[in-house]
Each structure stands twice: as structure tokens, then as C-alpha cells.
Tab-separated table of C-alpha atoms and ligand atoms in Angstrom:
chain	number	residue	atom	x	y	z
A	688	UNK	CA	-17.327	15.445	-19.937
A	689	UNK	CA	-13.877	16.438	-21.201
A	690	UNK	CA	-11.065	13.881	-20.970
A	691	UNK	CA	-8.408	16.090	-22.594
A	692	UNK	CA	-5.410	17.432	-20.686
A	693	UNK	CA	-4.440	21.101	-20.756
A	694	UNK	CA	-1.222	22.356	-22.373
A	695	UNK	CA	0.203	22.832	-18.890
A	696	UNK	CA	-0.682	19.277	-17.859
A	697	UNK	CA	1.000	17.908	-20.976
A	698	UNK	CA	4.108	19.992	-20.295
A	699	UNK	CA	4.377	18.676	-16.745
A	700	UNK	CA	3.819	15.089	-17.872
A	701	UNK	CA	6.490	15.442	-20.565
A	702	UNK	CA	8.965	17.056	-18.161
A	703	UNK	CA	8.517	14.176	-15.698
A	704	UNK	CA	8.804	11.613	-18.503
A	705	UNK	CA	11.979	13.242	-19.760
A	706	UNK	CA	13.488	13.394	-16.267
A	707	UNK	CA	12.621	9.749	-15.619
A	708	UNK	CA	14.269	8.598	-18.831
A	709	UNK	CA	17.387	10.730	-18.656
A	710	UNK	CA	18.055	10.932	-14.899
A	711	UNK	CA	16.327	7.998	-13.191
A	712	UNK	CA	16.698	5.192	-15.708
A	713	UNK	CA	20.523	5.056	-15.996
A	714	UNK	CA	21.238	3.944	-12.399
A	715	UNK	CA	17.950	2.359	-11.411
A	716	UNK	CA	19.105	-1.283	-11.477
A	717	UNK	CA	22.273	-0.516	-9.530
A	718	UNK	CA	20.436	1.507	-6.887
A	719	UNK	CA	17.962	-1.353	-6.455
A	720	UNK	CA	20.821	-3.860	-6.077
A	721	UNK	CA	22.738	-1.738	-3.597
A	722	UNK	CA	19.676	-0.332	-1.812
A	723	UNK	CA	21.077	3.074	-2.608
A	724	UNK	CA	19.040	6.240	-1.988
A	725	UNK	CA	18.832	8.395	-5.162
A	726	UNK	CA	20.495	11.396	-3.512
A	727	UNK	CA	21.538	13.260	-6.662
A	728	UNK	CA	18.240	12.564	-8.405
A	729	UNK	CA	16.208	13.794	-5.419
A	730	UNK	CA	18.285	16.974	-5.367
A	731	UNK	CA	17.534	17.549	-9.058
A	732	UNK	CA	13.838	16.786	-8.556
A	733	UNK	CA	13.798	19.457	-5.856
A	734	UNK	CA	15.407	21.960	-8.220
A	735	UNK	CA	12.862	21.101	-10.926
A	736	UNK	CA	9.953	21.578	-8.535
A	737	UNK	CA	8.822	17.946	-8.224
A	738	UNK	CA	9.014	17.905	-4.423
A	739	UNK	CA	6.495	20.663	-3.691
A	740	UNK	CA	4.287	20.548	-6.756
A	741	UNK	CA	0.999	21.532	-5.089
A	742	UNK	CA	2.440	23.962	-2.548
A	743	UNK	CA	1.482	27.632	-2.778
A	744	UNK	CA	4.213	29.552	-4.682
A	745	UNK	CA	4.525	31.950	-1.725
A	746	UNK	CA	6.169	29.039	0.138
A	747	UNK	CA	8.325	28.091	-2.841
A	748	UNK	CA	5.974	25.494	-4.320
A	749	UNK	CA	4.713	24.983	-7.852
A	750	UNK	CA	1.083	25.903	-7.139
A	751	UNK	CA	-0.065	23.072	-9.397
A	752	UNK	CA	-3.205	20.984	-9.195
A	753	UNK	CA	-3.512	17.340	-8.168
A	754	UNK	CA	-3.998	16.236	-11.779
A	755	UNK	CA	-0.519	17.618	-12.588
A	756	UNK	CA	0.868	15.806	-9.572
A	757	UNK	CA	-0.555	12.395	-10.539
A	758	UNK	CA	0.652	12.829	-14.122
A	759	UNK	CA	4.181	13.404	-12.802
A	760	UNK	CA	3.884	10.525	-10.316
A	761	UNK	CA	2.827	8.140	-13.091
A	762	UNK	CA	5.780	9.081	-15.301
A	763	UNK	CA	8.380	8.881	-12.524
A	764	UNK	CA	6.944	5.553	-11.338
A	765	UNK	CA	7.136	4.026	-14.812
A	766	UNK	CA	10.893	4.044	-14.329
A	767	UNK	CA	11.752	4.213	-10.620
A	768	UNK	CA	9.187	3.584	-7.894
A	769	UNK	CA	11.841	4.107	-5.206
A	770	UNK	CA	12.295	7.695	-6.360
A	771	UNK	CA	8.563	8.248	-6.772
A	772	UNK	CA	7.686	7.213	-3.212
A	773	UNK	CA	10.090	9.891	-1.959
A	774	UNK	CA	8.209	12.384	-4.149
A	775	UNK	CA	4.859	11.087	-2.937
A	776	UNK	CA	5.635	11.283	0.779
A	777	UNK	CA	7.182	14.741	0.502
A	778	UNK	CA	4.350	16.164	-1.626
A	779	UNK	CA	1.155	14.575	-0.493
A	780	UNK	CA	1.817	13.714	3.134
A	781	UNK	CA	4.346	16.206	4.458
A	782	UNK	CA	3.900	19.345	2.310
A	783	UNK	CA	0.143	18.910	1.994
A	784	UNK	CA	-0.237	18.299	5.739
A	785	UNK	CA	1.723	21.434	6.619
A	786	UNK	CA	0.079	23.603	3.984
A	787	UNK	CA	-3.458	22.556	4.900
A	788	UNK	CA	-3.140	22.492	8.690
A	789	UNK	CA	0.123	24.184	9.760
A	790	UNK	CA	0.469	27.632	11.309
A	791	UNK	CA	1.987	30.508	9.327
A	792	UNK	CA	5.193	30.181	11.409
A	793	UNK	CA	5.405	26.431	10.665
A	794	UNK	CA	4.906	27.107	6.958
A	795	UNK	CA	7.599	29.791	6.905
A	796	UNK	CA	10.046	27.672	8.864
A	797	UNK	CA	9.458	24.190	7.432
A	798	UNK	CA	7.205	24.172	4.373
A	799	UNK	CA	9.301	26.565	2.307
A	800	UNK	CA	12.375	24.335	2.713
A	801	UNK	CA	10.399	21.131	2.044
A	802	UNK	CA	8.653	22.484	-1.048
A	803	UNK	CA	11.939	23.392	-2.707
A	804	UNK	CA	13.691	20.149	-1.790
A	805	UNK	CA	16.247	21.918	0.435
A	806	UNK	CA	14.884	19.615	3.130
A	807	UNK	CA	13.095	16.262	2.957
A	808	UNK	CA	10.154	15.203	5.087
A	809	UNK	CA	8.847	11.981	6.630
A	810	UNK	CA	5.368	11.060	7.874
A	811	UNK	CA	5.417	8.909	10.991
A	812	UNK	CA	2.191	7.152	11.914
A	813	UNK	CA	2.929	3.396	11.900
A	814	UNK	CA	4.277	1.622	14.959
A	815	UNK	CA	5.225	-1.974	15.746
A	816	UNK	CA	1.722	-2.496	17.189
A	817	UNK	CA	-0.222	0.162	15.295
A	818	UNK	CA	-0.205	-0.277	11.520
A	819	UNK	CA	-3.686	-0.745	10.074
A	820	UNK	CA	-5.076	-0.190	13.561
A	821	UNK	CA	-3.725	3.326	13.578
A	822	UNK	CA	-5.642	4.658	16.580
A	823	UNK	CA	-3.699	2.255	18.867
A	824	UNK	CA	-0.781	4.664	19.153
A	825	UNK	CA	1.733	3.656	21.843
A	826	UNK	CA	4.089	6.572	21.254
A	827	UNK	CA	3.325	9.226	23.843
A	828	UNK	CA	3.612	13.015	23.723
A	829	UNK	CA	3.156	14.171	27.298
A	830	UNK	CA	2.038	17.769	27.700
A	831	UNK	CA	4.552	19.655	29.892
A	832	UNK	CA	3.079	23.134	29.456
A	833	UNK	CA	5.326	24.823	26.911
A	834	UNK	CA	6.535	21.580	25.331
A	835	UNK	CA	5.744	17.890	24.817
A	836	UNK	CA	7.966	14.984	25.842
A	837	UNK	CA	7.945	12.348	23.141
A	838	UNK	CA	8.628	8.658	23.829
A	839	UNK	CA	8.143	5.586	21.657
A	840	UNK	CA	9.000	3.839	18.404
A	841	UNK	CA	7.775	4.370	14.846
A	842	UNK	CA	8.147	1.615	12.256
A	843	UNK	CA	8.727	1.452	8.505
A	844	UNK	CA	9.237	5.168	8.015
A	845	UNK	CA	9.925	6.188	4.406
A	846	UNK	CA	12.746	8.767	4.177
A	847	UNK	CA	13.463	7.687	7.771
A	848	UNK	CA	17.218	8.200	7.540
A	849	UNK	CA	17.349	10.953	4.954
A	850	UNK	CA	14.609	13.290	6.159
A	851	UNK	CA	15.296	16.533	7.972
A	852	UNK	CA	11.764	17.023	9.372
A	853	UNK	CA	9.389	14.384	10.703
A	854	UNK	CA	5.632	14.681	11.246
A	855	UNK	CA	5.138	12.405	14.252
A	856	UNK	CA	1.738	11.189	15.463
A	857	UNK	CA	1.582	10.447	19.198
A	858	UNK	CA	-0.876	9.914	22.032
A	859	UNK	CA	-1.149	12.750	24.546
A	860	UNK	CA	-4.282	11.778	26.470
A	861	UNK	CA	-5.054	8.059	26.364
A	862	UNK	CA	-8.450	8.545	28.073
A	863	UNK	CA	-9.620	10.542	25.062
A	864	UNK	CA	-8.744	7.740	22.598
A	865	UNK	CA	-8.163	8.994	19.059
A	866	UNK	CA	-9.273	12.483	20.142
A	867	UNK	CA	-6.233	12.599	22.455
A	868	UNK	CA	-3.682	12.160	19.653
A	869	UNK	CA	-1.411	14.970	18.406
A	870	UNK	CA	0.782	15.541	15.344
A	871	UNK	CA	4.170	17.119	16.065
A	872	UNK	CA	6.980	18.416	13.872
A	873	UNK	CA	10.286	16.926	14.996
A	874	UNK	CA	13.683	17.879	13.615
A	875	UNK	CA	16.494	15.441	12.925
A	876	UNK	CA	19.261	15.709	15.478
A	877	UNK	CA	17.107	16.686	18.452
A	878	UNK	CA	18.324	15.118	21.663
A	879	UNK	CA	16.862	11.668	22.272
A	880	UNK	CA	15.827	11.121	18.625
A	881	UNK	CA	17.508	8.020	17.241
A	882	UNK	CA	17.235	6.496	13.761
A	883	UNK	CA	17.093	2.685	13.672
A	884	UNK	CA	18.755	0.446	11.067
A	885	UNK	CA	17.647	0.586	7.424
A	886	UNK	CA	15.162	-2.130	6.395
A	887	UNK	CA	16.296	-4.692	3.778
A	888	UNK	CA	13.239	-4.810	1.511
A	889	UNK	CA	11.680	-6.869	-1.305
A	890	UNK	CA	11.032	-3.800	-3.451
A	891	UNK	CA	11.428	-0.007	-3.605
A	892	UNK	CA	14.922	-0.815	-2.382
A	893	UNK	CA	16.310	2.584	-3.335
A	894	UNK	CA	13.965	4.212	-0.839
A	895	UNK	CA	15.067	4.604	2.721
A	896	UNK	CA	12.899	2.828	5.323
A	897	UNK	CA	13.777	2.948	9.029
A	898	UNK	CA	12.331	2.597	12.473
A	899	UNK	CA	12.635	5.732	14.619
A	900	UNK	CA	13.126	5.785	18.366
A	901	UNK	CA	12.170	8.709	20.600
A	902	UNK	CA	13.597	8.867	24.115
A	903	UNK	CA	12.377	11.893	26.079
A	904	UNK	CA	12.534	14.138	23.018
A	905	UNK	CA	11.487	17.698	23.883
A	906	UNK	CA	9.152	19.141	21.241
A	907	UNK	CA	8.108	22.810	21.602
A	908	UNK	CA	4.349	23.434	21.748
A	909	UNK	CA	4.541	25.620	18.655
A	910	UNK	CA	5.465	22.468	16.709
A	911	UNK	CA	2.044	20.890	17.238
A	912	UNK	CA	-0.066	20.848	14.069
A	913	UNK	CA	-3.642	22.020	14.647
A	914	UNK	CA	-5.608	22.110	17.873
A	915	UNK	CA	-4.879	19.799	20.813
A	916	UNK	CA	-6.255	16.342	19.880
A	917	UNK	CA	-6.344	16.962	16.115
A	918	UNK	CA	-3.493	14.517	15.360
A	919	UNK	CA	-5.522	11.487	14.290
A	920	UNK	CA	-7.812	13.483	12.031
A	921	UNK	CA	-4.726	15.213	10.657
A	922	UNK	CA	-3.290	11.791	9.776
A	923	UNK	CA	-6.531	10.551	8.183
A	924	UNK	CA	-7.171	13.707	6.159
A	925	UNK	CA	-3.571	13.768	4.960
A	926	UNK	CA	-3.596	10.075	4.070
A	927	UNK	CA	-6.739	10.511	1.959
A	928	UNK	CA	-4.685	12.636	-0.443
A	929	UNK	CA	-1.562	10.497	-0.016
A	930	UNK	CA	-3.500	7.501	-1.303
A	931	UNK	CA	-4.090	9.309	-4.607
A	932	UNK	CA	-0.306	9.676	-4.959
A	933	UNK	CA	0.281	5.973	-4.243
A	934	UNK	CA	-2.515	5.046	-6.662
A	935	UNK	CA	-0.652	7.066	-9.307
A	936	UNK	CA	2.544	5.283	-8.333
A	937	UNK	CA	0.851	1.892	-8.822
A	938	UNK	CA	-0.538	3.067	-12.156
A	939	UNK	CA	2.935	4.141	-13.255
A	940	UNK	CA	4.533	0.831	-12.275
A	941	UNK	CA	1.849	-1.013	-14.280
A	942	UNK	CA	2.138	1.299	-17.285
A	943	UNK	CA	5.948	1.077	-17.278
A	944	UNK	CA	5.884	-2.728	-17.198
A	945	UNK	CA	3.214	-2.848	-19.919
A	946	UNK	CA	5.238	-0.594	-22.233
A	947	UNK	CA	8.311	-2.789	-21.805
A	948	UNK	CA	6.271	-5.959	-22.439
A	949	UNK	CA	4.638	-4.492	-25.544
A	950	UNK	CA	7.986	-3.447	-27.062
A	951	UNK	CA	9.635	-6.756	-26.186
A	952	UNK	CA	6.787	-8.712	-27.768
A	953	UNK	CA	7.375	-6.860	-31.044
A	954	UNK	CA	11.018	-7.925	-31.316
A	955	UNK	CA	11.264	-11.321	-29.635
A	956	UNK	CA	10.662	-14.145	-32.071
A	957	UNK	CA	9.383	-17.662	-31.372
A	958	UNK	CA	8.029	-20.237	-33.829
A	959	UNK	CA	9.101	-18.079	-36.755
A	960	UNK	CA	7.292	-14.886	-35.791
A	961	UNK	CA	7.344	-12.035	-33.262
A	962	UNK	CA	5.647	-13.268	-30.088
A	963	UNK	CA	3.010	-10.475	-30.309
A	964	UNK	CA	1.634	-12.412	-33.280
A	965	UNK	CA	0.701	-15.246	-30.934
A	966	UNK	CA	-2.774	-14.428	-29.752
A	967	UNK	CA	-2.017	-15.558	-26.192
A	968	UNK	CA	0.562	-12.749	-25.941
A	969	UNK	CA	-1.520	-10.162	-27.839
A	970	UNK	CA	-4.467	-10.839	-25.506
A	971	UNK	CA	-2.224	-10.312	-22.471
A	972	UNK	CA	-1.343	-6.898	-23.886
A	973	UNK	CA	-5.031	-6.158	-24.471
A	974	UNK	CA	-5.891	-7.100	-20.876
A	975	UNK	CA	-2.994	-5.064	-19.490
A	976	UNK	CA	-3.913	-1.980	-21.486
A	977	UNK	CA	-7.597	-2.229	-20.553
A	978	UNK	CA	-6.963	-2.534	-16.825
A	979	UNK	CA	-4.340	0.248	-16.899
A	980	UNK	CA	-6.784	2.548	-18.676
A	981	UNK	CA	-9.481	1.785	-16.089
A	982	UNK	CA	-6.972	2.441	-13.272
A	983	UNK	CA	-5.956	5.737	-14.889
A	984	UNK	CA	-9.579	6.855	-14.980
A	985	UNK	CA	-9.974	6.122	-11.263
A	986	UNK	CA	-6.737	7.933	-10.417
A	987	UNK	CA	-7.708	10.959	-12.501
A	988	UNK	CA	-11.201	11.037	-11.024
A	989	UNK	CA	-9.788	11.053	-7.476
A	990	UNK	CA	-7.318	13.834	-8.392
A	991	UNK	CA	-10.103	15.802	-10.057
A	992	UNK	CA	-12.342	15.377	-6.987
A	993	UNK	CA	-9.578	16.848	-4.845
A	994	UNK	CA	-9.011	19.749	-7.242
A	995	UNK	CA	-12.749	20.490	-7.356
A	996	UNK	CA	-12.963	20.646	-3.569
A	997	UNK	CA	-15.140	17.514	-3.490
A	998	UNK	CA	-14.702	14.734	-0.945
A	999	UNK	CA	-12.021	12.320	-2.157
A	1000	UNK	CA	-11.809	9.802	0.710
A	1001	UNK	CA	-13.642	7.143	-1.275
A	1002	UNK	CA	-12.432	7.968	-4.759
A	1003	UNK	CA	-8.812	8.003	-3.509
A	1004	UNK	CA	-9.283	4.673	-1.732
A	1005	UNK	CA	-10.912	3.119	-4.820
A	1006	UNK	CA	-8.101	4.390	-7.032
A	1007	UNK	CA	-5.458	2.933	-4.703
A	1008	UNK	CA	-7.278	-0.386	-4.244
A	1009	UNK	CA	-7.742	-0.915	-7.967
A	1010	UNK	CA	-4.495	0.524	-9.303
A	1011	UNK	CA	-2.398	-1.493	-6.843
A	1012	UNK	CA	-4.110	-4.733	-7.945
A	1013	UNK	CA	-3.518	-3.746	-11.576
A	1014	UNK	CA	0.150	-3.061	-10.746
A	1015	UNK	CA	0.522	-6.585	-9.349
A	1016	UNK	CA	-1.372	-8.295	-12.192
A	1017	UNK	CA	0.330	-6.374	-14.989
A	1018	UNK	CA	3.871	-6.735	-13.646
A	1019	UNK	CA	3.433	-10.505	-13.215
A	1020	UNK	CA	2.218	-10.731	-16.827
A	1021	UNK	CA	5.030	-8.467	-18.039
A	1022	UNK	CA	7.540	-10.921	-16.566
A	1023	UNK	CA	5.686	-13.741	-18.349
A	1024	UNK	CA	5.798	-11.934	-21.709
A	1025	UNK	CA	9.572	-11.547	-21.266
A	1026	UNK	CA	10.022	-15.288	-20.587
A	1027	UNK	CA	13.425	-16.078	-19.040
A	1028	UNK	CA	14.596	-12.544	-19.664
A	1029	UNK	CA	11.792	-11.338	-17.435
A	1030	UNK	CA	13.453	-13.117	-14.547
A	1031	UNK	CA	16.756	-11.264	-14.796
A	1032	UNK	CA	17.449	-7.746	-13.594
A	1033	UNK	CA	18.600	-6.273	-16.899
A	1034	UNK	CA	15.048	-6.248	-18.305
A	1035	UNK	CA	13.532	-4.217	-15.412
A	1036	UNK	CA	10.212	-6.047	-15.147
A	1037	UNK	CA	11.266	-8.303	-12.243
A	1038	UNK	CA	12.061	-5.154	-10.215
A	1039	UNK	CA	8.711	-3.660	-11.172
A	1040	UNK	CA	6.983	-6.831	-9.983
A	1041	UNK	CA	8.778	-6.550	-6.632
A	1042	UNK	CA	8.049	-2.825	-6.411
A	1043	UNK	CA	4.350	-3.289	-7.227
A	1044	UNK	CA	3.645	-5.291	-4.054
A	1045	UNK	CA	4.196	-2.402	-1.656
A	1046	UNK	CA	1.385	-0.404	-3.261
A	1047	UNK	CA	-1.053	-2.936	-1.769
A	1048	UNK	CA	0.449	-2.446	1.686
A	1049	UNK	CA	1.489	1.104	2.504
A	1050	UNK	CA	-0.752	4.130	3.040
A	1051	UNK	CA	-3.389	1.602	4.083
A	1052	UNK	CA	-3.473	-2.025	2.910
A	1053	UNK	CA	-6.016	-3.113	0.299
A	1054	UNK	CA	-8.168	-4.485	3.110
A	1055	UNK	CA	-8.119	-1.046	4.795
A	1056	UNK	CA	-9.102	0.638	1.510
A	1057	UNK	CA	-12.122	-1.689	1.431
A	1058	UNK	CA	-13.014	-0.586	4.970
A	1059	UNK	CA	-12.823	3.073	3.902
A	1060	UNK	CA	-14.870	2.432	0.727
A	1061	UNK	CA	-17.536	0.262	2.372
A	1062	UNK	CA	-17.984	2.664	5.298
A	1063	UNK	CA	-18.318	5.513	2.825
A	1064	UNK	CA	-20.904	3.587	0.788
A	1065	UNK	CA	-22.962	2.708	3.816
A	1066	UNK	CA	-22.927	6.331	5.013
A	1067	UNK	CA	-24.332	7.546	1.673
B	1233	CAA	N1	-10.933	12.374	7.430
B	1233	CAA	C1	-11.227	12.935	8.609
B	1233	CAA	N2	-11.500	12.225	9.718
B	1233	CAA	C2	-11.474	10.884	9.605
B	1233	CAA	C3	-11.185	10.224	8.407
B	1233	CAA	C4	-10.899	11.039	7.277
B	1233	CAA	N3	-10.581	10.516	6.088
B	1233	CAA	N4	-11.220	8.895	8.607
B	1233	CAA	C5	-11.550	8.723	9.900
B	1233	CAA	N5	-11.693	9.917	10.498
B	1233	CAA	C6	-12.048	10.197	11.882
B	1233	CAA	C7	-13.418	9.613	12.232
B	1233	CAA	O1	-14.454	10.512	11.894
B	1233	CAA	C8	-13.286	9.413	13.716
B	1233	CAA	O2	-13.472	10.621	14.399
B	1233	CAA	P1	-14.820	10.903	15.309
B	1233	CAA	O3	-14.928	9.747	16.252
B	1233	CAA	O4	-14.530	12.200	15.950
B	1233	CAA	O5	-15.943	10.947	14.315
B	1233	CAA	C9	-11.826	9.053	13.894
B	1233	CAA	O6	-11.143	9.520	12.756
B	1233	CAA	C10	-11.610	7.556	14.046
B	1233	CAA	O7	-12.157	6.949	12.908
B	1233	CAA	P2	-12.660	5.438	12.888
B	1233	CAA	O8	-13.574	5.198	14.045
B	1233	CAA	O9	-13.153	5.174	11.527
B	1233	CAA	O10	-11.270	4.694	13.208
B	1233	CAA	P3	-10.870	3.171	13.073
B	1233	CAA	O11	-10.084	2.810	14.248
B	1233	CAA	O12	-12.043	2.335	12.698
B	1233	CAA	O13	-9.822	3.215	11.835
B	1233	CAA	C11	-9.080	3.325	9.578
B	1233	CAA	C12	-10.114	3.756	10.619
B	1233	CAA	C13	-9.579	3.894	8.250
B	1233	CAA	C14	-8.974	1.825	9.466
B	1233	CAA	C15	-7.706	3.965	9.932
B	1233	CAA	O14	-7.207	3.453	11.135
B	1233	CAA	C16	-6.676	3.771	8.841
B	1233	CAA	O15	-6.672	4.500	7.850
B	1233	CAA	N6	-5.730	2.787	8.999
B	1233	CAA	C17	-4.643	2.614	8.048
B	1233	CAA	C18	-3.460	3.456	8.451
B	1233	CAA	C19	-2.622	3.870	7.286
B	1233	CAA	O16	-3.121	4.124	6.187
B	1233	CAA	N7	-1.333	4.021	7.500
B	1233	CAA	C20	-0.439	4.525	6.506
B	1233	CAA	C21	0.808	5.065	7.167
B	1233	CAA	S1	1.688	6.234	6.155
B	1233	CAA	C22	2.409	5.341	4.966
B	1233	CAA	O17	2.198	4.173	4.828
B	1233	CAA	C23	3.318	6.158	4.049
B	1233	CAA	C24	4.033	5.366	3.061
B	1233	CAA	O18	4.025	4.165	3.074
B	1233	CAA	C25	4.797	5.955	2.020
B	1234	FAD	P1	-1.165	-5.081	10.022
B	1234	FAD	O1	-2.013	-3.930	10.424
B	1234	FAD	O2	-0.561	-5.929	11.077
B	1234	FAD	O3	-1.933	-5.956	8.982
B	1234	FAD	C1	-1.593	-7.314	8.683
B	1234	FAD	C2	-2.666	-7.865	7.734
B	1234	FAD	O4	-3.943	-7.860	8.394
B	1234	FAD	C3	-2.843	-7.010	6.473
B	1234	FAD	O5	-3.137	-7.840	5.382
B	1234	FAD	C4	-4.033	-6.153	6.804
B	1234	FAD	O6	-4.723	-5.691	5.672
B	1234	FAD	C5	-4.881	-7.130	7.622
B	1234	FAD	N1	-5.812	-6.427	8.503
B	1234	FAD	C6	-5.528	-5.684	9.611
B	1234	FAD	N2	-6.650	-5.188	10.143
B	1234	FAD	C7	-7.686	-5.617	9.370
B	1234	FAD	C8	-9.090	-5.443	9.401
B	1234	FAD	N3	-9.699	-4.690	10.326
B	1234	FAD	N4	-9.843	-6.042	8.443
B	1234	FAD	C9	-9.250	-6.788	7.475
B	1234	FAD	N5	-7.923	-7.007	7.396
B	1234	FAD	C10	-7.145	-6.414	8.328
B	1234	FAD	N6	4.079	4.018	7.753
B	1234	FAD	C11	4.205	5.321	8.084
B	1234	FAD	O7	3.586	5.783	9.034
B	1234	FAD	N7	5.017	6.146	7.364
B	1234	FAD	C12	5.734	5.706	6.298
B	1234	FAD	O8	6.451	6.484	5.679
B	1234	FAD	C13	5.629	4.326	5.932
B	1234	FAD	N8	6.367	3.825	4.905
B	1234	FAD	C14	6.366	2.468	4.682
B	1234	FAD	C15	7.260	1.915	3.749
B	1234	FAD	C16	7.343	0.542	3.592
B	1234	FAD	C17	8.307	-0.021	2.628
B	1234	FAD	C18	6.491	-0.310	4.354
B	1234	FAD	C19	6.567	-1.804	4.219
B	1234	FAD	C20	5.592	0.231	5.232
B	1234	FAD	C21	5.526	1.613	5.423
B	1234	FAD	N9	4.680	2.175	6.379
B	1234	FAD	C22	4.779	3.498	6.706
B	1234	FAD	C23	3.827	1.303	7.185
B	1234	FAD	C24	2.571	0.852	6.456
B	1234	FAD	O9	1.675	1.922	6.341
B	1234	FAD	C25	1.979	-0.320	7.247
B	1234	FAD	O10	2.837	-1.418	7.041
B	1234	FAD	C26	0.568	-0.638	6.809
B	1234	FAD	O11	-0.318	0.399	7.149
B	1234	FAD	C27	0.063	-1.966	7.411
B	1234	FAD	O12	0.303	-2.043	8.777
B	1234	FAD	P2	1.026	-3.340	9.405
B	1234	FAD	O13	2.281	-3.552	8.649
B	1234	FAD	O14	1.135	-3.146	10.864
B	1234	FAD	O15	0.061	-4.542	9.085
């Protein structure tokens, strides 16, 4: 067993770390306050190749492995989880979904723009009445021969207002249940496609979350991904990889908060000594570091499974379940280590605590990860 990273992995990790510190850190508090999308930073991430890391170079991607991707996700998330969720959705839901299951024409037309960051993507599965219970799709895509007519509402869509292309899951044949669901590529600006108001959120406030409304939107047949009825499996297969990205995001939030707490504890004095010399604080650091290391091993194992062509449904779900709990626990303790300063924005950890919570909710709640893991175990 070899736990070392290659030269290339280290280079990618360092490039992401450098970008996070120089480009994301300076405005992160202000963007959180103002709920401002990191437009300039996303543009630069596209230019640097962070938006299509695993895409085949023939479509403009970086051709990297999943281990490289999670290393970058961790570093970006240490500083700005709003920026990293944009990276995660574009890479592991939209680009991966198109690369793995799209037609050559779809890849030429859409993937090459998405992989280079010239365009941004969104993944649209959740609805007001179909979140965890994702097969209960109410949005309909009625087959009209050479096109579908799309009607319905999607909820909570990341990159909802800023995306150019949307992968939309919809029910074509209700009698067939989940086997009657399709995934369609929809472009912003098509007639009948309306973007709802931006959500005012607890965390990841720099990311752009909207509901989307489809009123008789005409979608050409060539924009369907995969065979008729493949849409639900498309969503599930894509989400299995997406969960590795969110697990890496959770890991990064935890690691970022831990690093801040550790450094603070070495300079803040109480009772005549640096607070890290009080065992209660030192033990918090020990617990944080231990759980972060365990989370990192799960994240890396899931990424490695994917790179080795092994099944990663369970390992991705375990990584997300565990890393998101670690993100919550560690950020709460990081605030505690900072005392009163932890409660004010300037010290970052309160934002990290708010950001951590979403990792237990999106791309499948923790309860849903337990369903995926337990079903997998019982199948073995
Ligand atoms: N790969 C391939 N196929 C899969 C699969 C997978 N990982 N998981 C399930 N399927 C297939 C099943 O085999 C089944 O097909 P067959 O009947 O042909 O065998 C079909 O899908 C239905 O599966 P289930 O019977 O298991 O379906 P279910 O209704 O019990 O639900 C679930 C399963 C795992 C709970 C699923 O509904 C789920 O994942 N829910 C959570 C939804 C979710 O994660 N949403 C995230 C939205 S995106 C997002 O959040 C992005 C963001 O924030 C940034
Ligand atoms: P519900 O399904 O109503 O769940 C409510 C509670 O019940 C949860 O605790 C849940 O775990 C629990 N529960 C439900 N069913 C079960 C069960 N069978 N067993 C045990 N417990 C259960 N979706 C997208 O499609 N694309 C996106 O880009 C996207 N981005 C998002 C960004 C943000 C900021 C947020 C908040 C959400 C986003 N989502 C997105 C939606 C997200 O995936 C859903 O919120 C999530 O899947 C949960 O669905 P729900 O909100 O309907 O909760």
C-alpha cells in the first residue's frame, strides 16, 4: 500500500492552494456578506483548468484523475466553499455526466465549452416535492417526435442564475416510473425557461442557488442524454461521483478551520500562556486532526476506487457521510478555540461553520448516504 502522492498530484495541490490563498481569500468575507458570485475568480479557475479537470484533453479538459480533483477541491474549500461548489458541480456532475454518457455531438457542442470555463453548467434534479425522493419527478418532458416539451419547476439549483447549460431530469412516461425519466440539455435563454429569485442562504452564500421554471420549453431530441428512459440512472451514476467532490469539499472546510484554530491557539494567550498549552485546547486539536485524517483517507479511497474503475457508490457515500460530519464537528470546535473572535466574521471560522452544514444536505442528505451504504452492504 502506497500513501504517497505523485509529483503531478503535488503540483496540482500546490497550484490550487496558491490560487485559494491569492485569489479566493482576499474577497471571501465580502462575497459571503453580499451573497456575491465569484465571477472573476470562476473565470480565472476556468483559465487555469480547474473547471474541467477530469475531462479528456480532446474536449479541452485537463485529463487528470479523480485524486487530482479531490486534492484541488480540498485546497479550494479550505478557503472558499462557495467557489468550490461551483467547481464541484461543473466538474463532477455536468462535465462528467456529458463525458461519460453524452453523444459526440453533445460533447463537441457543450462539453468543450464547459471544460474550459467558457460556459458554466448546472445539474437539475431536485424539485419542490422531489428532493431525497428523487424518483418522484413532477417535471415532465413530453415526447413530441423530434423534440420534448418541458414543463415544471426545479428547486435549489446551484449555478442556477449563472449557468449557460442545464442538465434537466424530467419524467417522460409516468407509467414506467423511474425507467420513464430522461435527462435533457437545456440552454439558458430558450423560450419558456425562467430563472426564479436567488435563495438567501445560511452558508455558501457566494454560490448562486435558484429555482428554475419551465413553461412549454422545446428541447430538441438530440439534446437527450443516453437512451430513452436513462435519465434516472444517469442522475444516480453522476451523483455517485459528485458525492466524492462534496466529500472533498467537506474535508477542505474542516481542514481549513482546523488550520486556523491551530495557528490561533499558538498566539492567543490566557492565564499567562498560549491557549494551546491548556490541554483542553490541545486535545481539541488532536481530535480535529485525527478525524480530518480519517476523512481524508475515505475521500482518497473513493477517488482511487473511481480511478481504478472499481465501483465507488459506497465508498463515495461513506466519504461524504463521514467527511460532512467531520466538517460540522471541526468547524464548531474551531469557533470554540477562537472564543469571542470565533463569533465574528473577520476570523473566518464562523463562515466555515455555516458553510459546513450544506455538505450534510446536498448531493444526498446524510440519511440518504446511509440508505446507499446499507443497501450496498446488504447486497454484498
Ligand atoms: N447507479 C446506477 N443505477 C442506480 C444507482 C446508481 N448509483 N442507484 C440507484 N440506481 C438505479 C436502481 O438500480 C434502480 O433501477 P432498476 O429498478 O432498473 O434496478 C433505480 O435506479 C431506482 O433505484 P432505487 O429503487 O434504489 O430508488 P429509490 O427511490 O429507493 O431511491 C435513492 C434511491 C438512493 C434514495 C435516490 O433517490 C437518491 O440518491 N436520492 C437523493 C437525491 C440526491 O442526491 N439529490 C442531489 C441533487 S444534486 C445536488 O444536490 C447538487 C448540489 O447540491 C451541488
Ligand atoms: P427532503 O427530501 O424533504 O428531506 C427532509 C429530511 O428528511 C432530511 O433530513 C432527509 O434526510 C430526511 N429523509 C427523507 N427521506 C428519508 C428516508 N427515506 N429515510 C430517512 N430520512 C429521510 N439539487 C439539485 O438537483 N441540483 C443542485 O445544484 C442543488 N444544489 C443545492 C444547493 C443548496 C444550497 C441546497 C440547499 C440544495 C441543493 N440541491 C440541489 C437540493 C438538494 O440536493 C436537496 O435539498 C437534498 O437532496 C434534500 O432534499 P429536500 O431538500 O427535498 O429534503
